[in-house]
Amino acid sequence: MVASPRIVAADPPGIARAAELLCAGKLVAFPTETVYGLGADGFSAAAVERIFRAKGRPAANPLILHVASREMAASVCSAIDEDAARLMERFWPGPLSIVLPRAPGVPAVVSAGLATVAVRMPAHEVALSLVRACGRPLAAPSANSSGRPSPTLARHVLDDLGDRIDAILDGGPCRVGIESTVLDATRRPFRVLRPGGATVEAIEDVLGYRPEPAVDGSLASSPGTRFRHYRPTCRVRIFAPGAPPAPSGRDGVVVIGAPAPPCRLAVSLASPEELARRLYALFREADEAGVETLYVEAPGDEGIGRALRDRLTRAASEED
Ligand code: TXA
Ligand code: MG
């Protein structure tokens, strides 16, 4: 197979080319430690609008700005209080997006018209080099088409958006595998809008209190969580540790720390972290293999387990 010309190696010439495209208002997908992002110049309303069109993303769902320094973060929010600054110190670069008051220079379309903006510094050398080469923040949602699982490989981006974007920087598989934690720091107490790669336990360590959980479906919650998400085409069912189902030959089973019963897609993983890393790729593999029902072990609510349970519960929900 000939590689698509849209897939670019994430080496210095590839990153320089990607930065040129972004500065010209184009769309470039790039790797982060969580999932691949679909980047555009965060200061260009026209480029950001292109992201919404390419993904088929509802206009009411705001984007995260990706920065490469604390100074760049300060340039996109109008205030960073002491607690937010301590979270940046502890978690950045890393999988924590912090919602802060939006600076006047940031186009409203980035935040879907909200007075706030989500900001994060990704822990991936390619993402950081790209933002530095552009010299400005990159707006980037996950680089899937809206409603599909987030991409954790360049090929996933190609499958979803290949003909709608200008380049994909290939940085190999994402290390964390599920999206960043989104934390609302514009209200007291702080509130987790979306559990993710940064655990509430670690956030509590810094704040001295546990941030409130999201109020699901409410307007106060992360607008993105109201939309259909994280789901393969096949049916998803979750099961408790130690209670695997008896699958039919057309089903798939994903087990942590034990062998998987024989079936169409039998997967045995070492840990919840490995489940996070592979979950979205397994969703896609299940669809490619024609799996009818994918049974996935839901780990406990501690650490990364909280974010996994959130994604799995949404994937297993019959609602749209
Ligand atoms: O790990 C990640 O966060 C990845 C990588 C690429 O950085 N990005 C990502 O973006 O998952 P996206 O657009 O798929 O999800 C962003 C989430 C959505 O639920 C959105 O509603 C929420 O963040 N969000 C963004 N800005 C917000 C704001 N100003 N207020 C409340 N929620 C916000
Ligand atoms: Mg997304």
CSV table of C-alpha atoms and ligand atoms in Angstrom, one decimal:
chain,number,residue,atom,x,y,z
A,1,MET,CA,0.0,0.0,0.0
A,2,VAL,CA,1.3,3.5,-0.9
A,3,ALA,CA,1.2,5.8,2.2
A,4,SER,CA,-1.2,8.7,1.7
A,5,PRO,CA,0.6,11.9,0.9
A,6,ARG,CA,-1.3,13.4,3.8
A,7,ILE,CA,0.6,11.4,6.4
A,8,VAL,CA,3.8,13.2,7.2
A,9,ALA,CA,6.6,11.8,9.4
A,10,ALA,CA,6.8,13.7,12.7
A,11,ASP,CA,10.5,14.7,12.1
A,12,PRO,CA,11.8,18.3,12.0
A,13,PRO,CA,11.1,18.8,8.3
A,14,GLY,CA,7.6,17.3,8.7
A,15,ILE,CA,6.9,19.5,11.7
A,16,ALA,CA,8.2,22.6,9.8
A,17,ARG,CA,5.9,21.8,6.9
A,18,ALA,CA,2.9,21.2,9.2
A,19,ALA,CA,3.6,24.6,10.9
A,20,GLU,CA,3.6,26.4,7.5
A,21,LEU,CA,0.2,24.8,6.7
A,22,LEU,CA,-1.2,25.8,10.0
A,23,CYS,CA,0.0,29.4,9.7
A,24,ALA,CA,-1.7,29.5,6.3
A,25,GLY,CA,-5.0,28.6,7.9
A,26,LYS,CA,-5.0,24.9,7.0
A,27,LEU,CA,-5.9,21.9,9.2
A,28,VAL,CA,-3.3,19.5,10.5
A,29,ALA,CA,-3.8,16.5,12.7
A,30,PHE,CA,-1.0,15.9,15.3
A,31,PRO,CA,-0.2,13.4,18.0
A,32,THR,CA,-0.6,14.2,21.7
A,33,GLU,CA,-0.1,11.9,24.7
A,34,THR,CA,-3.9,11.5,25.0
A,35,VAL,CA,-5.3,11.2,21.5
A,36,TYR,CA,-4.6,12.8,18.1
A,37,GLY,CA,-5.8,16.4,17.8
A,38,LEU,CA,-7.1,18.2,14.7
A,39,GLY,CA,-5.2,21.5,14.9
A,40,ALA,CA,-5.9,25.0,13.5
A,41,ASP,CA,-4.5,28.4,14.2
A,42,GLY,CA,-6.2,29.3,17.5
A,43,PHE,CA,-6.2,33.0,16.7
A,44,SER,CA,-7.9,32.6,13.3
A,45,ALA,CA,-11.7,32.4,13.4
A,46,ALA,CA,-11.8,31.2,9.8
A,47,ALA,CA,-9.4,28.3,10.4
A,48,VAL,CA,-11.2,27.3,13.6
A,49,GLU,CA,-14.5,27.3,11.7
A,50,ARG,CA,-12.9,24.8,9.3
A,51,ILE,CA,-12.4,22.4,12.2
A,52,PHE,CA,-16.1,22.3,12.9
A,53,ARG,CA,-16.9,21.7,9.3
A,54,ALA,CA,-14.3,18.9,8.8
A,55,LYS,CA,-15.5,17.0,11.9
A,56,GLY,CA,-19.2,17.7,11.5
A,57,ARG,CA,-19.0,19.0,15.0
A,58,PRO,CA,-22.0,20.8,16.6
A,59,ALA,CA,-21.2,24.5,16.7
A,60,ALA,CA,-22.1,24.6,20.5
A,61,ASN,CA,-19.2,22.4,21.4
A,62,PRO,CA,-16.1,24.5,22.4
A,63,LEU,CA,-12.5,23.6,21.6
A,64,ILE,CA,-9.3,23.3,23.7
A,65,LEU,CA,-6.4,25.6,23.0
A,66,HIS,CA,-3.0,23.9,23.1
A,67,VAL,CA,-0.1,25.9,24.3
A,68,ALA,CA,3.7,25.3,24.6
A,69,SER,CA,4.4,27.7,27.5
A,70,ARG,CA,2.9,29.3,30.6
A,71,GLU,CA,3.3,32.7,28.8
A,72,MET,CA,1.2,31.4,25.9
A,73,ALA,CA,-1.4,30.2,28.3
A,74,ALA,CA,-1.5,33.7,29.9
A,75,SER,CA,-2.0,35.2,26.5
A,76,VAL,CA,-5.3,33.4,26.0
A,77,CYS,CA,-7.0,33.9,29.4
A,78,SER,CA,-7.8,37.1,31.1
A,79,ALA,CA,-7.0,35.7,34.6
A,80,ILE,CA,-5.1,32.8,36.1
A,81,ASP,CA,-5.6,32.5,39.9
A,82,GLU,CA,-3.3,30.9,42.4
A,83,ASP,CA,-5.0,27.5,42.4
A,84,ALA,CA,-5.1,27.3,38.6
A,85,ALA,CA,-1.4,28.3,38.5
A,86,ARG,CA,-0.5,25.5,40.9
A,87,LEU,CA,-2.4,23.0,38.8
A,88,MET,CA,-0.4,24.1,35.7
A,89,GLU,CA,2.8,23.8,37.7
A,90,ARG,CA,2.0,20.2,38.8
A,91,PHE,CA,0.3,18.8,35.6
A,92,TRP,CA,1.7,20.6,32.6
A,93,PRO,CA,2.8,19.4,30.3
A,94,GLY,CA,0.1,16.7,30.7
A,95,PRO,CA,-3.5,15.6,30.3
A,96,LEU,CA,-5.2,18.4,32.2
A,97,SER,CA,-7.3,21.0,30.3
A,98,ILE,CA,-8.2,24.0,32.5
A,99,VAL,CA,-11.2,26.2,31.8
A,100,LEU,CA,-10.5,29.9,32.5
A,101,PRO,CA,-11.9,33.3,31.5
A,102,ARG,CA,-11.3,33.8,27.8
A,103,ALA,CA,-9.0,36.7,26.8
A,104,PRO,CA,-10.6,39.2,24.4
A,105,GLY,CA,-8.0,38.3,21.6
A,106,VAL,CA,-9.3,34.7,21.4
A,107,PRO,CA,-12.0,34.4,18.7
A,108,ALA,CA,-15.4,33.5,20.3
A,109,VAL,CA,-15.8,30.6,17.8
A,110,VAL,CA,-13.0,28.7,19.7
A,111,SER,CA,-15.2,28.6,22.8
A,112,ALA,CA,-18.5,28.2,21.0
A,113,GLY,CA,-19.3,31.7,22.2
A,114,LEU,CA,-18.7,31.0,25.9
A,115,ALA,CA,-16.8,33.6,28.0
A,116,THR,CA,-14.4,30.9,29.0
A,117,VAL,CA,-11.6,29.0,27.2
A,118,ALA,CA,-10.1,25.5,27.9
A,119,VAL,CA,-6.3,25.5,27.8
A,120,ARG,CA,-3.8,22.7,28.0
A,121,MET,CA,-0.1,22.0,27.4
A,122,PRO,CA,0.3,18.6,25.9
A,123,ALA,CA,3.0,16.2,27.1
A,124,HIS,CA,4.2,15.2,23.6
A,125,GLU,CA,7.4,16.5,22.0
A,126,VAL,CA,5.8,16.6,18.5
A,127,ALA,CA,2.8,18.6,19.7
A,128,LEU,CA,5.0,21.1,21.7
A,129,SER,CA,7.4,21.5,18.8
A,130,LEU,CA,4.5,22.2,16.5
A,131,VAL,CA,2.9,24.8,18.7
A,132,ARG,CA,6.4,26.4,19.2
A,133,ALA,CA,7.0,26.4,15.4
A,134,CYS,CA,3.6,28.1,14.9
A,135,GLY,CA,4.3,30.6,17.6
A,136,ARG,CA,0.7,30.6,18.7
A,137,PRO,CA,-1.8,28.4,20.4
A,138,LEU,CA,-3.5,25.6,18.3
A,139,ALA,CA,-7.2,24.9,18.7
A,140,ALA,CA,-7.6,21.2,18.6
A,141,PRO,CA,-10.4,18.8,19.3
A,142,SER,CA,-9.9,15.0,19.0
A,143,ALA,CA,-9.2,14.3,15.3
A,144,ASN,CA,-12.1,11.9,14.7
A,145,SER,CA,-15.3,12.7,12.8
A,146,SER,CA,-17.9,13.7,15.3
A,147,GLY,CA,-19.5,10.7,17.1
A,148,ARG,CA,-16.7,8.3,16.3
A,149,PRO,CA,-14.1,7.1,18.9
A,150,SER,CA,-11.1,9.4,19.3
A,151,PRO,CA,-8.1,8.5,17.2
A,152,THR,CA,-5.0,7.0,18.9
A,153,LEU,CA,-3.1,6.2,15.6
A,154,ALA,CA,-2.5,8.3,12.5
A,155,ARG,CA,-4.4,5.7,10.5
A,156,HIS,CA,-7.6,6.4,12.5
A,157,VAL,CA,-7.4,10.0,11.5
A,158,LEU,CA,-6.8,9.1,7.9
A,159,ASP,CA,-9.9,6.8,8.0
A,160,ASP,CA,-12.2,9.4,9.5
A,161,LEU,CA,-10.9,12.7,8.0
A,162,GLY,CA,-8.4,11.8,5.3
A,163,ASP,CA,-10.0,13.7,2.5
A,164,ARG,CA,-11.1,16.7,4.6
A,165,ILE,CA,-7.8,17.9,6.1
A,166,ASP,CA,-4.4,19.0,4.8
A,167,ALA,CA,-1.9,16.8,6.7
A,168,ILE,CA,-1.5,14.3,9.5
A,169,LEU,CA,1.7,14.2,11.5
A,170,ASP,CA,2.4,10.6,12.4
A,171,GLY,CA,3.8,10.2,15.9
A,172,GLY,CA,2.9,6.6,16.4
A,173,PRO,CA,0.4,5.4,19.1
A,174,CYS,CA,-0.7,7.7,21.9
A,175,ARG,CA,0.7,6.9,25.3
A,176,VAL,CA,-2.4,7.7,27.5
A,177,GLY,CA,-5.1,6.8,25.0
A,178,ILE,CA,-8.1,8.6,26.5
A,179,GLU,CA,-8.7,12.4,26.5
A,180,SER,CA,-7.5,15.0,29.0
A,181,THR,CA,-9.4,15.8,32.2
A,182,VAL,CA,-11.4,19.0,31.7
A,183,LEU,CA,-11.5,21.1,34.9
A,184,ASP,CA,-13.7,24.2,35.3
A,185,ALA,CA,-11.5,26.7,37.3
A,186,THR,CA,-13.9,29.6,36.8
A,187,ARG,CA,-16.1,28.6,39.8
A,188,ARG,CA,-15.5,27.5,43.4
A,189,PRO,CA,-15.1,24.6,44.2
A,190,PHE,CA,-13.5,23.6,40.9
A,191,ARG,CA,-15.5,21.1,38.9
A,192,VAL,CA,-14.4,18.2,36.7
A,193,LEU,CA,-16.3,18.6,33.5
A,194,ARG,CA,-14.8,15.5,31.9
A,195,PRO,CA,-12.7,12.9,33.8
A,196,GLY,CA,-9.6,12.0,31.8
A,197,GLY,CA,-5.8,11.4,31.9
A,198,ALA,CA,-5.2,13.5,35.1
A,199,THR,CA,-6.8,11.8,38.1
A,200,VAL,CA,-9.1,13.5,40.6
A,201,GLU,CA,-6.9,12.1,43.4
A,202,ALA,CA,-3.8,13.9,42.0
A,203,ILE,CA,-5.9,17.1,41.5
A,204,GLU,CA,-7.1,16.8,45.1
A,205,ASP,CA,-3.5,16.6,46.2
A,206,VAL,CA,-2.8,20.0,44.7
A,207,LEU,CA,-6.0,21.8,45.7
A,208,GLY,CA,-6.4,20.3,49.2
A,209,TYR,CA,-10.0,19.4,48.3
A,210,ARG,CA,-11.7,17.0,45.8
A,211,PRO,CA,-13.1,18.9,42.8
A,212,GLU,CA,-16.8,18.4,42.3
A,213,PRO,CA,-17.9,15.8,39.7
A,214,ALA,CA,-19.7,16.9,36.5
A,215,VAL,CA,-23.4,17.3,36.7
A,216,ASP,CA,-24.1,15.3,33.6
A,217,GLY,CA,-26.3,16.7,30.9
A,218,SER,CA,-26.7,20.1,32.7
A,219,LEU,CA,-25.6,23.3,30.9
A,220,ALA,CA,-23.1,23.8,33.7
A,221,SER,CA,-21.3,20.6,32.6
A,222,SER,CA,-18.9,20.4,29.7
A,223,PRO,CA,-21.0,21.1,26.6
A,224,GLY,CA,-19.2,18.3,24.7
A,225,THR,CA,-20.5,15.6,27.1
A,226,ARG,CA,-24.0,16.3,25.9
A,227,PHE,CA,-23.3,14.9,22.5
A,228,ARG,CA,-23.1,11.3,21.3
A,229,HIS,CA,-19.6,10.1,22.0
A,230,TYR,CA,-16.9,7.5,22.3
A,231,ARG,CA,-18.9,4.7,20.7
A,232,PRO,CA,-18.2,2.1,18.1
A,233,THR,CA,-21.0,0.9,15.7
A,234,CYS,CA,-21.3,-2.4,17.5
A,235,ARG,CA,-23.1,-2.8,20.8
A,236,VAL,CA,-21.0,-2.3,24.0
A,237,ARG,CA,-21.7,-3.9,27.3
A,238,ILE,CA,-19.6,-3.6,30.5
A,239,PHE,CA,-19.0,-6.2,33.1
A,240,ALA,CA,-17.5,-6.2,36.6
A,241,PRO,CA,-14.0,-7.5,37.4
A,242,GLY,CA,-14.2,-11.3,37.8
A,243,ALA,CA,-17.5,-11.6,36.0
A,244,PRO,CA,-16.8,-12.1,32.3
A,245,PRO,CA,-19.8,-13.0,30.1
A,246,ALA,CA,-20.2,-16.2,28.1
A,247,PRO,CA,-19.8,-14.7,24.6
A,248,SER,CA,-21.2,-16.1,21.4
A,249,GLY,CA,-18.8,-16.6,18.5
A,250,ARG,CA,-19.7,-13.3,17.0
A,251,ASP,CA,-18.9,-11.3,20.2
A,252,GLY,CA,-15.8,-9.7,21.5
A,253,VAL,CA,-14.5,-9.7,25.1
A,254,VAL,CA,-11.9,-7.5,26.7
A,255,VAL,CA,-10.6,-8.7,30.1
A,256,ILE,CA,-8.0,-7.1,32.5
A,257,GLY,CA,-5.5,-9.4,34.2
A,258,ALA,CA,-7.1,-12.8,33.1
A,259,PRO,CA,-7.4,-14.8,29.9
A,260,ALA,CA,-10.3,-13.8,27.6
A,261,PRO,CA,-12.8,-16.5,26.6
A,262,PRO,CA,-12.5,-17.6,22.9
A,263,CYS,CA,-14.7,-15.4,20.6
A,264,ARG,CA,-14.3,-13.2,17.5
A,265,LEU,CA,-12.2,-10.6,19.3
A,266,ALA,CA,-10.7,-12.0,22.5
A,267,VAL,CA,-8.4,-9.5,24.2
A,268,SER,CA,-6.5,-9.9,27.5
A,269,LEU,CA,-4.9,-6.8,29.0
A,270,ALA,CA,-2.5,-6.3,31.8
A,271,SER,CA,-3.9,-3.2,33.5
A,272,PRO,CA,-6.5,-0.4,33.4
A,273,GLU,CA,-3.7,1.8,31.9
A,274,GLU,CA,-3.4,-0.6,29.0
A,275,LEU,CA,-7.1,-0.6,28.6
A,276,ALA,CA,-7.0,3.3,28.4
A,277,ARG,CA,-4.2,3.1,25.8
A,278,ARG,CA,-6.0,0.6,23.6
A,279,LEU,CA,-9.7,1.2,24.2
A,280,TYR,CA,-10.5,3.4,21.1
A,281,ALA,CA,-8.4,1.2,18.8
A,282,LEU,CA,-10.3,-1.9,20.1
A,283,PHE,CA,-13.6,-0.1,19.4
A,284,ARG,CA,-12.5,0.3,15.8
A,285,GLU,CA,-11.1,-3.2,15.5
A,286,ALA,CA,-14.4,-4.6,16.8
A,287,ASP,CA,-16.3,-2.9,14.0
A,288,GLU,CA,-13.8,-4.0,11.4
A,289,ALA,CA,-14.1,-7.6,12.6
A,290,GLY,CA,-17.9,-7.4,12.5
A,291,VAL,CA,-18.3,-8.0,16.2
A,292,GLU,CA,-21.9,-7.9,17.4
A,293,THR,CA,-21.5,-7.1,21.1
A,294,LEU,CA,-18.2,-6.0,22.6
A,295,TYR,CA,-18.0,-6.9,26.3
A,296,VAL,CA,-15.5,-4.8,28.2
A,297,GLU,CA,-14.4,-5.1,31.8
A,298,ALA,CA,-14.9,-1.8,33.6
A,299,PRO,CA,-12.2,-1.3,36.2
A,300,GLY,CA,-12.9,0.3,39.6
A,301,ASP,CA,-13.4,4.0,40.1
A,302,GLU,CA,-9.9,4.8,41.3
A,303,GLY,CA,-7.2,6.6,39.2
A,304,ILE,CA,-7.6,6.2,35.4
A,305,GLY,CA,-10.6,3.8,36.2
A,306,ARG,CA,-12.9,6.8,36.7
A,307,ALA,CA,-12.3,8.1,33.1
A,308,LEU,CA,-12.5,4.6,31.7
A,309,ARG,CA,-15.9,4.0,33.4
A,310,ASP,CA,-17.1,7.3,32.0
A,311,ARG,CA,-16.2,6.4,28.5
A,312,LEU,CA,-17.5,2.9,28.8
A,313,THR,CA,-20.8,3.9,30.3
A,314,ARG,CA,-21.3,6.4,27.5
A,315,ALA,CA,-20.3,3.8,24.9
A,316,ALA,CA,-22.8,1.3,26.5
A,317,SER,CA,-25.7,3.8,26.7
A,318,GLU,CA,-28.5,3.3,24.2
A,319,GLU,CA,-29.3,7.0,24.2
A,320,ASP,CA,-28.1,9.3,21.4
B,1,TXA,O1,-7.0,15.1,25.3
B,1,TXA,C1,-7.7,15.9,24.8
B,1,TXA,O2,-8.3,16.8,25.5
B,1,TXA,C2,-7.8,16.0,23.3
B,1,TXA,C3,-6.4,16.3,22.8
B,1,TXA,C4,-6.3,16.5,21.3
B,1,TXA,O3,-5.9,17.5,23.4
B,1,TXA,N1,-8.7,16.9,22.9
B,1,TXA,C5,-10.1,16.7,23.0
B,1,TXA,O4,-10.8,17.7,22.5
B,1,TXA,O5,-10.5,15.7,23.5
B,1,TXA,P1,-12.4,17.6,22.3
B,1,TXA,O6,-12.8,18.8,21.5
B,1,TXA,O7,-12.7,16.3,21.6
B,1,TXA,O8,-13.0,17.6,23.7
B,1,TXA,C6,-12.9,18.9,24.4
B,1,TXA,C7,-13.9,18.8,25.6
B,1,TXA,C8,-15.3,18.9,25.1
B,1,TXA,O9,-16.1,18.1,26.0
B,1,TXA,C9,-15.7,20.4,25.3
B,1,TXA,O10,-17.1,20.6,25.5
B,1,TXA,C10,-14.9,20.7,26.5
B,1,TXA,O11,-13.7,20.0,26.4
B,1,TXA,N2,-14.6,22.2,26.6
B,1,TXA,C11,-13.8,22.9,25.7
B,1,TXA,N3,-13.8,24.2,26.0
B,1,TXA,C12,-14.7,24.3,27.1
B,1,TXA,C13,-15.1,25.5,27.8
B,1,TXA,N4,-14.7,26.7,27.6
B,1,TXA,N5,-16.0,25.2,28.8
B,1,TXA,C14,-16.4,24.0,29.1
B,1,TXA,N6,-16.0,22.9,28.4
B,1,TXA,C15,-15.1,23.0,27.4
B,2,MG,MG,-13.6,14.6,21.0
